[in-house]
Coordinates of C-alpha atoms in Angstrom, one line a residue:
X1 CA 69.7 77.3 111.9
X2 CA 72.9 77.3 109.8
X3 CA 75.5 79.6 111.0
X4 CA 76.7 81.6 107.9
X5 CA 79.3 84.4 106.9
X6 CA 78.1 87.1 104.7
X7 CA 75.4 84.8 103.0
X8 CA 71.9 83.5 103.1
X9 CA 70.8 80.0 102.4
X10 CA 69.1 80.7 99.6
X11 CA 68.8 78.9 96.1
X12 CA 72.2 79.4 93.9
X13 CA 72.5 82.3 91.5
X14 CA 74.5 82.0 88.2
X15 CA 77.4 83.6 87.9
X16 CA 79.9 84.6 85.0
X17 CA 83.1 82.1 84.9
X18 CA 85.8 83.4 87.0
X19 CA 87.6 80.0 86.7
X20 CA 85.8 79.3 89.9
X21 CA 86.7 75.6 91.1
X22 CA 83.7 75.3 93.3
X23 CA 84.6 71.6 93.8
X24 CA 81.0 72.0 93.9
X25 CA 81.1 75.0 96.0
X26 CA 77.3 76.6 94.7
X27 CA 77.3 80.2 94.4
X28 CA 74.3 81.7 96.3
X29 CA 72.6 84.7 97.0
X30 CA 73.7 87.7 99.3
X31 CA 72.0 88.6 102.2
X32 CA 71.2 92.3 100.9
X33 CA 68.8 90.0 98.1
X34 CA 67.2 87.8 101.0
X35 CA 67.6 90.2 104.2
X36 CA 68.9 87.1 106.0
X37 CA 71.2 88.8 108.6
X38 CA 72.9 85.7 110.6
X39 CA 75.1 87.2 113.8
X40 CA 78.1 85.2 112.1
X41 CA 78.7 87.4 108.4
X42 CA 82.0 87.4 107.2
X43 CA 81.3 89.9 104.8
X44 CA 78.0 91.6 106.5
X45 CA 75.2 93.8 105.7
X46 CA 76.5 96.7 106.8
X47 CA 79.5 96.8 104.7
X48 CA 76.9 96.7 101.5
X49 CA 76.9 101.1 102.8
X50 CA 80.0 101.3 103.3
X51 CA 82.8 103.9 101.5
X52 CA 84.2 103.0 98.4
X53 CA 87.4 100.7 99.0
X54 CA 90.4 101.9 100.1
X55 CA 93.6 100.0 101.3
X56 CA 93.8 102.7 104.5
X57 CA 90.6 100.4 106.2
X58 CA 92.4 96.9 105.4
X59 CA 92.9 95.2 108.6
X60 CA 96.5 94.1 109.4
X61 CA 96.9 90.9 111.9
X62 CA 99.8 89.5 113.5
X63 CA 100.9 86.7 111.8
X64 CA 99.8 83.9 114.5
X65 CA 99.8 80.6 112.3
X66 CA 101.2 78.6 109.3
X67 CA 100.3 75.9 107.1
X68 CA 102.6 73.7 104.6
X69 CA 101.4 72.8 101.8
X70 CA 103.4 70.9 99.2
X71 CA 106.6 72.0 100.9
X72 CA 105.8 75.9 101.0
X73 CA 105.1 77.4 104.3
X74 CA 102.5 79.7 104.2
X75 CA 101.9 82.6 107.0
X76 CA 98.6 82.9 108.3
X77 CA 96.6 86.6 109.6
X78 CA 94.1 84.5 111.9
X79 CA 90.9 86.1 112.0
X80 CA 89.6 84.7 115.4
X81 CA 87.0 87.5 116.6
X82 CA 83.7 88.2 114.7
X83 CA 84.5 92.2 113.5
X84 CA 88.1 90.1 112.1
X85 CA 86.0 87.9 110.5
X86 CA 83.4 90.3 109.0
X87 CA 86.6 92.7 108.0
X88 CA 88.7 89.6 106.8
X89 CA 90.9 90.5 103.3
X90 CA 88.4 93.7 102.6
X91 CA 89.7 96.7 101.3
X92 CA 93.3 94.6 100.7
X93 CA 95.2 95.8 97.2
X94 CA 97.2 92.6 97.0
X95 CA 98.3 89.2 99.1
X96 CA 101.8 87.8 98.4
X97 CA 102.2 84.7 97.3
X98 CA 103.0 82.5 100.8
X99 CA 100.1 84.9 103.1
X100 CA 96.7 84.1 103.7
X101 CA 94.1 84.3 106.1
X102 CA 92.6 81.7 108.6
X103 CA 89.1 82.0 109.6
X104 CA 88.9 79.1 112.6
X105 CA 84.9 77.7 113.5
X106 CA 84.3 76.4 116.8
X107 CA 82.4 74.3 117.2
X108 CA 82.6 73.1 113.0
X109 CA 79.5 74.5 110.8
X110 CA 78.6 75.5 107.8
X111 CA 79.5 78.9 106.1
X112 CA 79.2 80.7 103.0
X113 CA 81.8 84.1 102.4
X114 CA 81.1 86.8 100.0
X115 CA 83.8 88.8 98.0
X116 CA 82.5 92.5 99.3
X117 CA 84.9 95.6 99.6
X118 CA 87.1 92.7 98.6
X119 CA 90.0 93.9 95.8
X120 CA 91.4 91.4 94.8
X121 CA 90.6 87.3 93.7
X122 CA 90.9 85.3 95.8
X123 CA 91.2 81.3 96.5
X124 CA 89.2 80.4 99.1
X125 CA 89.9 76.7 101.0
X126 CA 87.3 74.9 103.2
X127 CA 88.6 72.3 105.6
X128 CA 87.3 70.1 107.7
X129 CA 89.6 67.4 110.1
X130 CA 92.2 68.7 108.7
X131 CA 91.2 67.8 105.4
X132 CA 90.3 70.4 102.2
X133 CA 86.4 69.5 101.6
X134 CA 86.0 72.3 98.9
X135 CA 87.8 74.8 97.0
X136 CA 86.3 78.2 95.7
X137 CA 89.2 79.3 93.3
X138 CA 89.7 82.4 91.3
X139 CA 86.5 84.3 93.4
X140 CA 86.7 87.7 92.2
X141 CA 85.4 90.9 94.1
X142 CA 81.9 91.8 93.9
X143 CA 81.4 95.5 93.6
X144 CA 77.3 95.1 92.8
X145 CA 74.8 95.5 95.5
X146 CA 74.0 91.5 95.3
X147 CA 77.0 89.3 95.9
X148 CA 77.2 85.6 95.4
X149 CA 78.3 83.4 97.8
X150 CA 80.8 80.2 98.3
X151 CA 80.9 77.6 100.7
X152 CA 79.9 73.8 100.4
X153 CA 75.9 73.9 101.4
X154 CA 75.1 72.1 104.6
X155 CA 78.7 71.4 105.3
X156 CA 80.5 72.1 108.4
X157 CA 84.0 73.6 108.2
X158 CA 86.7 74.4 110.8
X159 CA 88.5 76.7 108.8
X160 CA 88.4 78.4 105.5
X161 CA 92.0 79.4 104.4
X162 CA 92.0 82.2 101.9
X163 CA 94.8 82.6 99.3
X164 CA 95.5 84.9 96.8
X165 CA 93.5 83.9 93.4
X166 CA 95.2 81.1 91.9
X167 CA 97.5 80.7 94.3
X168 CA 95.5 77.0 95.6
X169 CA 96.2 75.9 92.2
X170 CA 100.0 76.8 91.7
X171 CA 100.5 75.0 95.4
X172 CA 98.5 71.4 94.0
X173 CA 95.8 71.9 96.8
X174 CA 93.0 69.3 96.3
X175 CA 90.0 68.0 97.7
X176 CA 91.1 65.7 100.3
X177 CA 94.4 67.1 101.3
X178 CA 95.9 67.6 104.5
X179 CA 96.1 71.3 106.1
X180 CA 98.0 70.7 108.4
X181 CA 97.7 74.2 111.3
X182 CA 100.3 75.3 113.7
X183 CA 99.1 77.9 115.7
X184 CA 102.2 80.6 117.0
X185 CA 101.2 81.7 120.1

């Protein structure tokens, strides 16, 4: 069974073009379609009932890592327990330019996120070794009952970083780049 993050393993859905450099990152169904409900959602079920958005319910973590990439450091929120995880960026009005989020995998597998209660785009980075093995860029927020979803199918990941849309282009990240991780604490 693949572990996944607000997703099912089902086949790929089109979407509309959000500039989305999938790096051949397919776009798949969400679980409300499939009623696949994995104990590892990102972006779960149960958030598909949830209020309308609002930046009061945006989770706030300490800032407990940082990447550099291309010469710009880059604070990371690290979303280390499954409810930080299946909160992640939701309900967030904006991310400045050198902020993201880490979600870490231990052991490495493969996951899919969705974008809902999301408000924003965002970029979303898959590594593996240390290495970027896919980029989902430009996602934008779902606010439908059935929400595609990104990740690199049958992949494992360590980490997906997740940027503020665009912001993977403007900082040169490509597949097969180092990420390189210092954890704070």
């Amino acid at each position: 069974m693949i572990g996944l993050l607000g997703c099912s393993t089902s086949s790929p859905v089109s979407t509309t073009t959000a500039d989305v450099l999938l790096s051949e990152v397919p776009v798949s169904e969400s679980p409300a379609s499939t009623g696949d409900r994995s104990l590892d959602n990102h972006r779960t079920n149960e958030s598909l009932s949830s209020p309308p958005p609002s930046s009061s319910r945006a989770q706030s973590l300490p800032i407990t890592a940082q990447t550099t990439l291309n010469n710009i450091v880059i604070d990371l929120e690290v979303a280390t327990t499954p409810s930080q995880q299946a909160i992640g960026l939701m309900y967030r009005p904006s991310l400045s330019d050198n902020h993201g989020m880490l979600f870490p995998f231990s052991p490495a597998r493969p996951v899919n996120f969705w974008m809902r209660n999301v408000e924003i785009n965002l970029d979303m980075v898959f590594i593996y070794g240390g290495e970027v093995i896919a980029i989902a860029s430009q996602v934008p927020p779902c606010r439908t009952e059935v929400c595609p979803t990104y990740g690199p199918p049958g992949i494992p990941v360590d980490f997906v970083l997740e940027l503020r849309g665009g912001r993977a282009g403007e900082l040169g990240i490509e597949l097969g780049d180092s990420v390189p991780i210092t954890f704070l604490e």
